[in-house]
XYZ file of C-alpha atoms in Angstrom:
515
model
C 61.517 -153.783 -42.099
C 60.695 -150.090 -41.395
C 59.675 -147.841 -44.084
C 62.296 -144.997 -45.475
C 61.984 -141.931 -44.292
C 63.246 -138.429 -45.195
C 65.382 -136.886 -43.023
C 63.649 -133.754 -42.608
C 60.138 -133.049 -44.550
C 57.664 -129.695 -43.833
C 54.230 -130.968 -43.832
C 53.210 -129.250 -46.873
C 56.334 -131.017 -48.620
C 54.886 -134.231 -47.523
C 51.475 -133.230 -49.240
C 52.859 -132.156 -52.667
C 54.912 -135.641 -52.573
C 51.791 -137.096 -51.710
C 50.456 -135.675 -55.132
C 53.150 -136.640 -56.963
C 53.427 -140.387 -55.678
C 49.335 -140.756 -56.095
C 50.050 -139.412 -60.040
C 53.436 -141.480 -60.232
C 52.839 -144.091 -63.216
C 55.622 -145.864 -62.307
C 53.954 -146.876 -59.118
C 49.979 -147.886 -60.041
C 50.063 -146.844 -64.435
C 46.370 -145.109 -63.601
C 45.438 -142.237 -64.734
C 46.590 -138.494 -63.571
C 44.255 -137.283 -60.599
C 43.399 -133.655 -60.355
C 43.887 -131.890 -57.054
C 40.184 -131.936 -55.708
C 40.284 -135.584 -55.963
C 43.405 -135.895 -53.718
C 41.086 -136.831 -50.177
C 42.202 -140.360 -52.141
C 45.754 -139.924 -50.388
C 44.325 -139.923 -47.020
C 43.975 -143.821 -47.232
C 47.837 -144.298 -48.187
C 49.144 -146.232 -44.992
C 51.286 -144.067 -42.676
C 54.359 -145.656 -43.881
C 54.463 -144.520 -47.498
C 53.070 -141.066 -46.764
C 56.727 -138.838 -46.068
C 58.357 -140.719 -49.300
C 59.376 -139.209 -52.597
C 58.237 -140.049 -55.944
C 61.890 -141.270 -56.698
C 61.558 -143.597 -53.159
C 58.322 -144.618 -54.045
C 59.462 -145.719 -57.340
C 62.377 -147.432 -56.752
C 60.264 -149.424 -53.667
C 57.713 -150.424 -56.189
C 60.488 -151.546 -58.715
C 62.109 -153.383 -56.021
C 58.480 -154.908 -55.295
C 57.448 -156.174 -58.444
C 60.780 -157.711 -59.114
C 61.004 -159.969 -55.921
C 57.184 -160.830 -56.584
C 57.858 -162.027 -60.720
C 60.939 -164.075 -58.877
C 58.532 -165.727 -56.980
C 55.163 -165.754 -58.103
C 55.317 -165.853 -62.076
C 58.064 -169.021 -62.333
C 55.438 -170.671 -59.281
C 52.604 -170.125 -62.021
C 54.437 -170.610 -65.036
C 55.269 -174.485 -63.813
C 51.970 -175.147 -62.474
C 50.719 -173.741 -66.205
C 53.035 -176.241 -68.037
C 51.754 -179.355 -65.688
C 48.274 -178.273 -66.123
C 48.637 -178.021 -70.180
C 50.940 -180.659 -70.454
C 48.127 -183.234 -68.344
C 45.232 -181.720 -70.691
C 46.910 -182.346 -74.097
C 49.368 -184.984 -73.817
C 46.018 -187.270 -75.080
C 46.536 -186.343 -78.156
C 49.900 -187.190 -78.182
C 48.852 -190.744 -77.431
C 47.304 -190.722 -79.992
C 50.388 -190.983 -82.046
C 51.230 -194.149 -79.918
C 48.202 -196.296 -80.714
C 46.065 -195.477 -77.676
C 42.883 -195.326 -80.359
C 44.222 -198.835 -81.133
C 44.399 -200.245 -77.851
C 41.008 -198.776 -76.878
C 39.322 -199.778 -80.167
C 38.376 -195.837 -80.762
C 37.338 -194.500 -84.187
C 37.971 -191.128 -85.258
C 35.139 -189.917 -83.583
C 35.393 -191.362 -80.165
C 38.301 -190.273 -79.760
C 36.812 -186.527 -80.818
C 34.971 -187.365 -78.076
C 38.048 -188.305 -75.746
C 39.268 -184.600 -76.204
C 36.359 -182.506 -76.053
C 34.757 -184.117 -72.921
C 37.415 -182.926 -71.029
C 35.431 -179.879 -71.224
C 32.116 -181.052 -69.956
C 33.851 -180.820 -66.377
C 36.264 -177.792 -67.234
C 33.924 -175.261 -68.002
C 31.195 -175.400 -65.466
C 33.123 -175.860 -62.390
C 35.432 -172.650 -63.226
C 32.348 -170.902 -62.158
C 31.787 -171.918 -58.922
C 35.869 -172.894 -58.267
C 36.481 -168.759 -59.170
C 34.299 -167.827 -56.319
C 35.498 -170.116 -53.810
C 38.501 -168.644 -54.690
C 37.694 -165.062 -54.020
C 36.456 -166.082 -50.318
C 39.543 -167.821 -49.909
C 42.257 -166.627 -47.902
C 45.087 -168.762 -48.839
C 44.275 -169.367 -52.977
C 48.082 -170.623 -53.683
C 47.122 -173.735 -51.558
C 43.767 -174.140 -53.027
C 45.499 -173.676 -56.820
C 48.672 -175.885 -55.435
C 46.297 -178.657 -54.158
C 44.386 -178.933 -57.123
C 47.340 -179.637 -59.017
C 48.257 -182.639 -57.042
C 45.019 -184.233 -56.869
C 44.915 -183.663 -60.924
C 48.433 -184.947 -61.201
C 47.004 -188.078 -60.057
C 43.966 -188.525 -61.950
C 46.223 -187.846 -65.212
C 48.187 -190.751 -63.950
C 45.713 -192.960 -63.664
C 44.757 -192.334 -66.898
C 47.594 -195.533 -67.615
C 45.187 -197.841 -65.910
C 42.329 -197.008 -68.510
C 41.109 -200.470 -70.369
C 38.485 -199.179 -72.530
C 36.926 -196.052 -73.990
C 33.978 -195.519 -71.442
C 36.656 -195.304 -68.525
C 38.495 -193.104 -70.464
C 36.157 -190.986 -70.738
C 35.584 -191.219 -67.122
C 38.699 -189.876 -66.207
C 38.750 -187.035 -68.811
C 35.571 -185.827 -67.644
C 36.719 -185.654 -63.530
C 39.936 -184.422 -64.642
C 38.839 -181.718 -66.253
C 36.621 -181.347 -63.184
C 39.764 -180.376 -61.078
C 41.647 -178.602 -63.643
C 38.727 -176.134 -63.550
C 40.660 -174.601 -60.752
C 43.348 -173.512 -62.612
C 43.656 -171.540 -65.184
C 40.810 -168.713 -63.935
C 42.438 -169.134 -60.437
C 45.614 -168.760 -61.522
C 44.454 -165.173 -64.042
C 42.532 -163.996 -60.789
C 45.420 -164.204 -58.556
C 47.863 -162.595 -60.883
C 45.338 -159.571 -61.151
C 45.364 -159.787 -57.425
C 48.896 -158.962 -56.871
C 49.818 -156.422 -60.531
C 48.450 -153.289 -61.737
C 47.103 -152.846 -65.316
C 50.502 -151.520 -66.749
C 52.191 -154.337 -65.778
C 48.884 -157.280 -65.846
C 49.559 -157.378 -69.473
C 53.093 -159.264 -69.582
C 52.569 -161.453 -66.850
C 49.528 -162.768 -68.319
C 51.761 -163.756 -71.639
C 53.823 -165.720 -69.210
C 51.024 -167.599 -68.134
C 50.919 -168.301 -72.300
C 54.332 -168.707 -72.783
C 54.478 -171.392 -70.664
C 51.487 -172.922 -72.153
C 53.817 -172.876 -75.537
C 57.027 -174.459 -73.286
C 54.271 -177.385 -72.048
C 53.564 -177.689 -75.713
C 57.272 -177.915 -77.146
C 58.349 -179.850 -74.647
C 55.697 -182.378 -73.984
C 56.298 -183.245 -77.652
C 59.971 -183.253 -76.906
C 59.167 -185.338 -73.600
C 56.430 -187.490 -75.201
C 58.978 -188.961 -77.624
C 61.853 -189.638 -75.851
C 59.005 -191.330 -73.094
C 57.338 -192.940 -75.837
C 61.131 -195.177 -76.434
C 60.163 -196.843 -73.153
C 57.346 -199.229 -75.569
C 56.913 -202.399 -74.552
C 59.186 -202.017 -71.341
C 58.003 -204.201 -68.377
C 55.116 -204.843 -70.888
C 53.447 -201.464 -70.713
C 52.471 -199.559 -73.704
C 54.427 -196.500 -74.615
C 51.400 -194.429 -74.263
C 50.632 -195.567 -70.781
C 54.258 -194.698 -69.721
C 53.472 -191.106 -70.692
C 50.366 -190.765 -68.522
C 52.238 -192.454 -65.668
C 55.591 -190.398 -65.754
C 54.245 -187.098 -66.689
C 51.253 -187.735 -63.651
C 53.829 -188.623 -61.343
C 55.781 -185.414 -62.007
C 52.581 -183.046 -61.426
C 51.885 -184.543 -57.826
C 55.778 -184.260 -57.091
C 56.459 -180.595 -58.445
C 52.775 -179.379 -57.171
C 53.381 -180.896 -53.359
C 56.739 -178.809 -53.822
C 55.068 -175.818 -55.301
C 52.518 -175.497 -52.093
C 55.236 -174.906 -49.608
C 56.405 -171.612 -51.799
C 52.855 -170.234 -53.075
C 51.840 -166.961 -52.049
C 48.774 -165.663 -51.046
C 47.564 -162.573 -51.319
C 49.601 -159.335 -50.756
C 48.133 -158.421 -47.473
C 49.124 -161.885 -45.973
C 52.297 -163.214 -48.409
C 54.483 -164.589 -45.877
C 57.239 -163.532 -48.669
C 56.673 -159.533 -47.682
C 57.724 -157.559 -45.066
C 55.019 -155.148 -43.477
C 55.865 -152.410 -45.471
C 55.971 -154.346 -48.802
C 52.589 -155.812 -47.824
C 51.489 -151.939 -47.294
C 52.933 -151.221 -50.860
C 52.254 -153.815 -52.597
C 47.944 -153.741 -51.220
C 48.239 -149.746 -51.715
C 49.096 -150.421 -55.306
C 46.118 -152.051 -56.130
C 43.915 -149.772 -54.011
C 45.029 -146.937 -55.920
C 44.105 -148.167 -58.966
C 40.477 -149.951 -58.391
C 39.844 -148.949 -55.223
C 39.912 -151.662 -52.878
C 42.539 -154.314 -52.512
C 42.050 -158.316 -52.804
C 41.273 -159.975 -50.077
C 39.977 -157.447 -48.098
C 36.273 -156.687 -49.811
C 33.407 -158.095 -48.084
C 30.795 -158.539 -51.167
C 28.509 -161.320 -51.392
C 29.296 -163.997 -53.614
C 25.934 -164.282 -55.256
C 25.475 -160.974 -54.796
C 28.696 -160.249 -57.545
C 27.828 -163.163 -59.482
C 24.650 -161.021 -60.292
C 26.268 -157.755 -61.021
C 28.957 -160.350 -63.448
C 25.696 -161.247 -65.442
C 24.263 -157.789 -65.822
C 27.249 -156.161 -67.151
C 26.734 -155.714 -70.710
C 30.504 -155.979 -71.614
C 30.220 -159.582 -70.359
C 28.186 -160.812 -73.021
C 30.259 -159.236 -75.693
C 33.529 -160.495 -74.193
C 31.816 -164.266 -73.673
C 31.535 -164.360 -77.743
C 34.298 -163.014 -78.341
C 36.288 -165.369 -76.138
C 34.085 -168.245 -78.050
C 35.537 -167.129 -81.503
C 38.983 -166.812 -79.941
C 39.236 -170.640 -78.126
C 37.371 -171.803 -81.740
C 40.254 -171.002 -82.912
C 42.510 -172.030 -80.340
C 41.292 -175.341 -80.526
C 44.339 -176.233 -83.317
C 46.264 -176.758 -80.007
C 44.311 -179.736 -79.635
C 45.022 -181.412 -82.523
C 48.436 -179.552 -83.528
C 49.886 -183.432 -83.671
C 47.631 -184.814 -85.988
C 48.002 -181.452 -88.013
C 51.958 -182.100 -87.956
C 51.824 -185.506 -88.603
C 49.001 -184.665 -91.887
C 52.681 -183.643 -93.457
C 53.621 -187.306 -94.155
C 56.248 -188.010 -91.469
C 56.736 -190.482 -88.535
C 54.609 -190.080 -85.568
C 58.334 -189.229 -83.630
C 59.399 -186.687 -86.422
C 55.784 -185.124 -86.187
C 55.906 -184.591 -82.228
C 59.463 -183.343 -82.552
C 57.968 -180.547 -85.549
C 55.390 -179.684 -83.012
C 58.092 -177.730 -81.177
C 59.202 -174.560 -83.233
C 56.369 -173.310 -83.884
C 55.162 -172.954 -80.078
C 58.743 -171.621 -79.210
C 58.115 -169.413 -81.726
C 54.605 -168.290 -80.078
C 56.406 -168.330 -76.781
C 58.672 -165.068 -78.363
C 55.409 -163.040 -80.159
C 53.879 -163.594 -76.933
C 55.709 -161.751 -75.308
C 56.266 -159.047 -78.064
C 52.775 -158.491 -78.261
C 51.775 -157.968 -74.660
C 55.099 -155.851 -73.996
C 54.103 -153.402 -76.906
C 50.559 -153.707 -75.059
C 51.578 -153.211 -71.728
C 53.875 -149.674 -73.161
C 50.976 -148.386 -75.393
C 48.358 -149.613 -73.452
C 46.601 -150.674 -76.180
C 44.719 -153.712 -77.016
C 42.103 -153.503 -80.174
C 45.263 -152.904 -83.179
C 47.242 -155.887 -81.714
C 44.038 -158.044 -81.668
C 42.892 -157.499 -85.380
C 46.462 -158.066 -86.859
C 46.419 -161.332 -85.389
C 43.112 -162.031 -86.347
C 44.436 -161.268 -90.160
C 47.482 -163.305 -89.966
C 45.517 -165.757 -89.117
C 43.279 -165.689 -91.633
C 45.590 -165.787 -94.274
C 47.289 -169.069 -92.726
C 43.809 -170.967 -92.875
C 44.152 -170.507 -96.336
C 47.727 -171.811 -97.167
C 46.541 -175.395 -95.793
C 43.322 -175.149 -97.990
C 44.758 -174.222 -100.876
C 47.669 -176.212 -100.986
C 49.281 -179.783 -100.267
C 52.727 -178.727 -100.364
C 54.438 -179.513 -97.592
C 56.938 -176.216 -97.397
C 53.939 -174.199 -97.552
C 51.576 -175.838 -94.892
C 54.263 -176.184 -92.557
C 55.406 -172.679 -92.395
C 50.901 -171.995 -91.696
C 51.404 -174.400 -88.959
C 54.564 -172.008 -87.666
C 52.198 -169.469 -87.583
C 48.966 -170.539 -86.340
C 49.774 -170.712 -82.719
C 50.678 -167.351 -82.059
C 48.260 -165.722 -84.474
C 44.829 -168.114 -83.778
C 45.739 -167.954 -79.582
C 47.615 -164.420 -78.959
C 44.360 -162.548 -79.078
C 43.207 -164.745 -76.181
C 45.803 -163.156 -73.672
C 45.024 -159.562 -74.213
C 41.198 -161.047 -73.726
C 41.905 -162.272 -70.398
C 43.673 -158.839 -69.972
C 40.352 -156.844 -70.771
C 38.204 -158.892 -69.088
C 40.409 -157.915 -65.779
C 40.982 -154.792 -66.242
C 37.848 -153.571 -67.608
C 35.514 -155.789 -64.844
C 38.009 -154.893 -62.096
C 35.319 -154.645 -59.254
C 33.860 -155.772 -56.925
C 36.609 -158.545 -56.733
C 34.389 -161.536 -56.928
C 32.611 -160.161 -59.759
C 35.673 -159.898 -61.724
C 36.679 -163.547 -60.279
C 32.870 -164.521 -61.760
C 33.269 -162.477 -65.023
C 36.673 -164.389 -65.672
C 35.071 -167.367 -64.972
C 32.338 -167.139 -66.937
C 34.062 -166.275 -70.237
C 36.733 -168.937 -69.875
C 33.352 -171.463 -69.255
C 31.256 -170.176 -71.719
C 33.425 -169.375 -74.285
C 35.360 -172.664 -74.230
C 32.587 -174.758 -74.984
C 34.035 -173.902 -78.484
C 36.339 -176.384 -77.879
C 33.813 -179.148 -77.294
C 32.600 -178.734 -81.477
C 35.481 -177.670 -82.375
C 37.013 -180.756 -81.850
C 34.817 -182.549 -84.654
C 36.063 -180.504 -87.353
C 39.565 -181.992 -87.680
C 39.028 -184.986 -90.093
C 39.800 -184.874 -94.196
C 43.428 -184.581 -93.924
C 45.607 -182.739 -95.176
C 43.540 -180.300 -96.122
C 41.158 -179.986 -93.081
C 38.654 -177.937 -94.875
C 35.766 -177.842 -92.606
C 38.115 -177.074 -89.508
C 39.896 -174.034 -91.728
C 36.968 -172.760 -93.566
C 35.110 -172.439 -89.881
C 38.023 -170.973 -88.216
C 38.778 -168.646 -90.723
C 34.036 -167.329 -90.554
C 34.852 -167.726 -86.271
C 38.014 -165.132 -87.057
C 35.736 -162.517 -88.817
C 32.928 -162.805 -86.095
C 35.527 -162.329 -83.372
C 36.864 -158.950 -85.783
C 33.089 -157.777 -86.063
C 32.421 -158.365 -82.483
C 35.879 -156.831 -80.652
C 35.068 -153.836 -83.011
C 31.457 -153.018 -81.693
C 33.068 -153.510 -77.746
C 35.675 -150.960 -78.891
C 32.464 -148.714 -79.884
C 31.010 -149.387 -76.753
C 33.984 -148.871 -73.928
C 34.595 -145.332 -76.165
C 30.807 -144.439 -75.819
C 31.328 -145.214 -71.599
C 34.489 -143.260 -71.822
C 32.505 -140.399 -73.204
C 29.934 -140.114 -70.685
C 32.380 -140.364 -67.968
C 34.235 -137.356 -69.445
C 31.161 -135.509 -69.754
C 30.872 -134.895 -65.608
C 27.373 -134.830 -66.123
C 25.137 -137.013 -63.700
C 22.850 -138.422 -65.574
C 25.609 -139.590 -68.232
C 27.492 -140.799 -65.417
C 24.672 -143.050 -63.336
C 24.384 -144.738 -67.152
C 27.850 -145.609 -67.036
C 27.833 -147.103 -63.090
C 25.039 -148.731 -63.902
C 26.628 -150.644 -66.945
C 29.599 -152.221 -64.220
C 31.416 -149.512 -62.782
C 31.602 -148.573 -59.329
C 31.110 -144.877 -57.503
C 34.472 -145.468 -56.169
C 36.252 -146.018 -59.885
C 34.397 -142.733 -60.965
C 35.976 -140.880 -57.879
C 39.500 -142.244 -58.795
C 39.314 -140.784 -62.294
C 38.995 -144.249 -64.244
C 38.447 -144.889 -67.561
C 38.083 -147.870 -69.801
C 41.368 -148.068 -71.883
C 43.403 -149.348 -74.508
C 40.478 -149.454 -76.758
């Protein structure tokens, strides 16, 4: 396809469009640049240089659309298989796996959080493959079909100690996933637009949720049938779908933007200058050292601060986990329990969105963050305090959204506000996700007591004011940056590179925002 052109266009014309595409926040959502920074433009590849602002726009528009047709309902499938194969365990539960297995309460604790023993450390080193990569749909695609069939095989288990076996390698493989799948979307969308696409990644989280309760008890009416358990149907069935819709899934992934099969050369020049414009370099096409930017991860102060609070955050998360055994705490049957389990993540699925729509149009982050954090104090309470069923059913409506929303506009930060190099963003990601969801390995020992759940409230409800205290001092901090970067002077400046931002941000007029 050959680019638009203008008719007729003066060369100074062609400039002052220039200016007014580079400033155009309907194309990249950075910041205005001021006209002695505009030797930027002179990278803009020949084809976009003669068109309007208007052109540009409606190209970019016309970009992003055909790449959310594509890429988001790609990711949003993969998202429900990879959920739906991570947490349909404790739907088992309902259906006497601890039973079958001989498990106490405790084992099978142990079932669910040693998933994590193989999740979280191979994110690390999966996330910088990735960035060194240059097809990363196939890698993500192909790590869905080899977990499909682990979670299959899960059927065959006879006794605790292979159970765990599988849990821990497929967690191993999952590892690929979720910080692949938050690095590629940052690959391919700028920061007014990262925002939304990230809550699809949740909202399909909250469909795998729903619907694998819906799913796991219609499946769980095949008891019994050519003598297999109910619970062993699920594993099989629901495995067998991963490996089928993943194999499908790798002949339609993506890669990146300067290689999608999916683009014409001039969308590939678009869609790589968008991201250029913004950070300064596009994916793919950095040469950094891997260790190198795993370094430069570990010495950015922000990283710290955005590991803990990513440790409060999945603490509280961790209710996904055991939403089931919350539901069925309410006195009904285990099939009435996993069909409750569904409004309230629909519900989530909706605020999702809300929330990182209102982000993405503010850009802001902190406000959105802290409201959750109180709503979700106040519904630890109503389970505590209460055993009425009315009441701790409409906390368990709420919990979803309020105790997991703050994670997305985490994993929008953390993006954003690490941006380069690329693999140290791909490392930073990694690390939080790894780091911080070890929460999930002690969290899962707090469920017990029903229906009350004291220790697992009372400890979410201290991890929620930690996570308050600690997002508010990395709001002081990113303001403090944002100061000495508007100051212009040097010395204030080479404090603020050497904290995690590059020369090449600073040139492009960046700022750390929606804080």
């Amino acid at each position: 396809m050959d680019s638009p052109r203008r008719d007729s266009a003066s060369a100074t014309q062609a400039s002052d469009m220039n200016k007014d595409i580079f400033k155009s926040p309907s194309l990249t959502g950075m910041n205005s640049v001021s006209p002695g920074e505009m030797g930027e433009i002179s990278r803009m590849p020949e084809s976009l240089r003669e068109l309007s602002a208007d052109e540009m726009a409606s190209l970019n528009k016309k970009l992003v659309r055909k790449m959310d047709l594509v890429i988001l309902p790609i990711i949003g499938i993969l998202y429900i298989l990879n959920y739906v194969d991570r947490q349909n365990l404790s739907a088992a539960k309902l259906q006497g796996i601890t039973d079958d297995l001989h498990m106490t309460t405790q084992q099978f604790a142990t079932a669910i959080s040693i998933l994590f023993v193989g999740y979280l450390p191979f994110q690390i080193p999966s996330n910088l493959l990735i960035t060194k990569i240059p097809r990363p749909g196939m890698y993500i695609c192909t790590a869905t079909v080899i977990w499909g069939g682990i979670s299959g095989a899960t059927a065959a288990v006879q006794s605790y100690r292979q159970l765990l076996a599988v849990r821990i390698i497929l967690g191993i493989v999952e590892a690929v996933f979720f910080p692949g799948a938050v690095y590629f979307l940052s690959a391919w969308y700028t920061k007014k637009e990262l925002g939304k696409r990230l809550a699809g990644l949740y909202i399909a989280q909250q469909v795998g949720n729903a619907f694998g309760g819906l799913f796991a008890a219609a499946i769980f009416q095949l008891d019994g049938v050519h003598g297999i358990a109910g619970w062993r149907w699920l594993f099989i069935i629901e495995g067998s779908a991963t490996v089928g819709i993943g194999s499908i899934c790798t002949f339609f992934m993506p890669e990146y933007p300067h290689n999608a099969k999916m683009l014409t050369n001039f969308e590939k020049d678009l869609a790589v200058w968008r991201i250029e414009s913004e950070a300064g370099a596009a994916e793919g096409t950095e040469n950094e050292k891997v260790l190198k930017s795993f370094i430069q991860a570990l010495a950015d102060p922000k990283l710290i601060l955005l590991i803990f609070c990513n440790m409060m955050s999945q603490a509280q998360g961790s209710i996904a986990n055991y939403f089931p055994t919350l539901v069925k705490s309410l006195g009904y049957s285990s099939t009435i329990s996993l069909l409750l389990t569904a409004p309230p993540y629909i519900l989530a699925g909706f605020v999702y969105y809300g929330i990182t729509f209102y982000s993405d149009r503010k850009n802001t982050v902190y406000p959105i963050i802290m409201c959750c954090i109180s709503i979700a104090c106040a519904m630890y309470i109503i389970p505590m305090a209460t055993t009425n069923v009315g009441a701790r059913y409409f906390s368990m409506m709420v919990l979803p959204f309020s105790s997991v929303g703050p994670q997305i506009l985490l994993y929008k930060t953390i993006n954003l506000h690490l941006a380069r190099p690329t693999a140290k963003r791909a490392a930073a990601s990694a690390l939080v996700n790894c780091i911080g969801g070890t929460a999930n390995i002690w969290a899962s020992y707090l469920y017990y007591a029903p229906p009350q759940f004291f220790a697992a409230m009372g400890t979410l409800m201290g991890c929620a004011f930690l996570f308050a205290c600690a997002l508010t001092f990395y709001r002081w901090f990113v303001r403090r940056e944002n100061r000495r970067l508007d100051s212009k002077d040097p010395a204030e400046i080479a404090k603020v590179i050497k904290g995690g931002v590059t020369q090449e941000m600073v040139d492009l007029g960046w700022r750390y925002e929606m804080y």
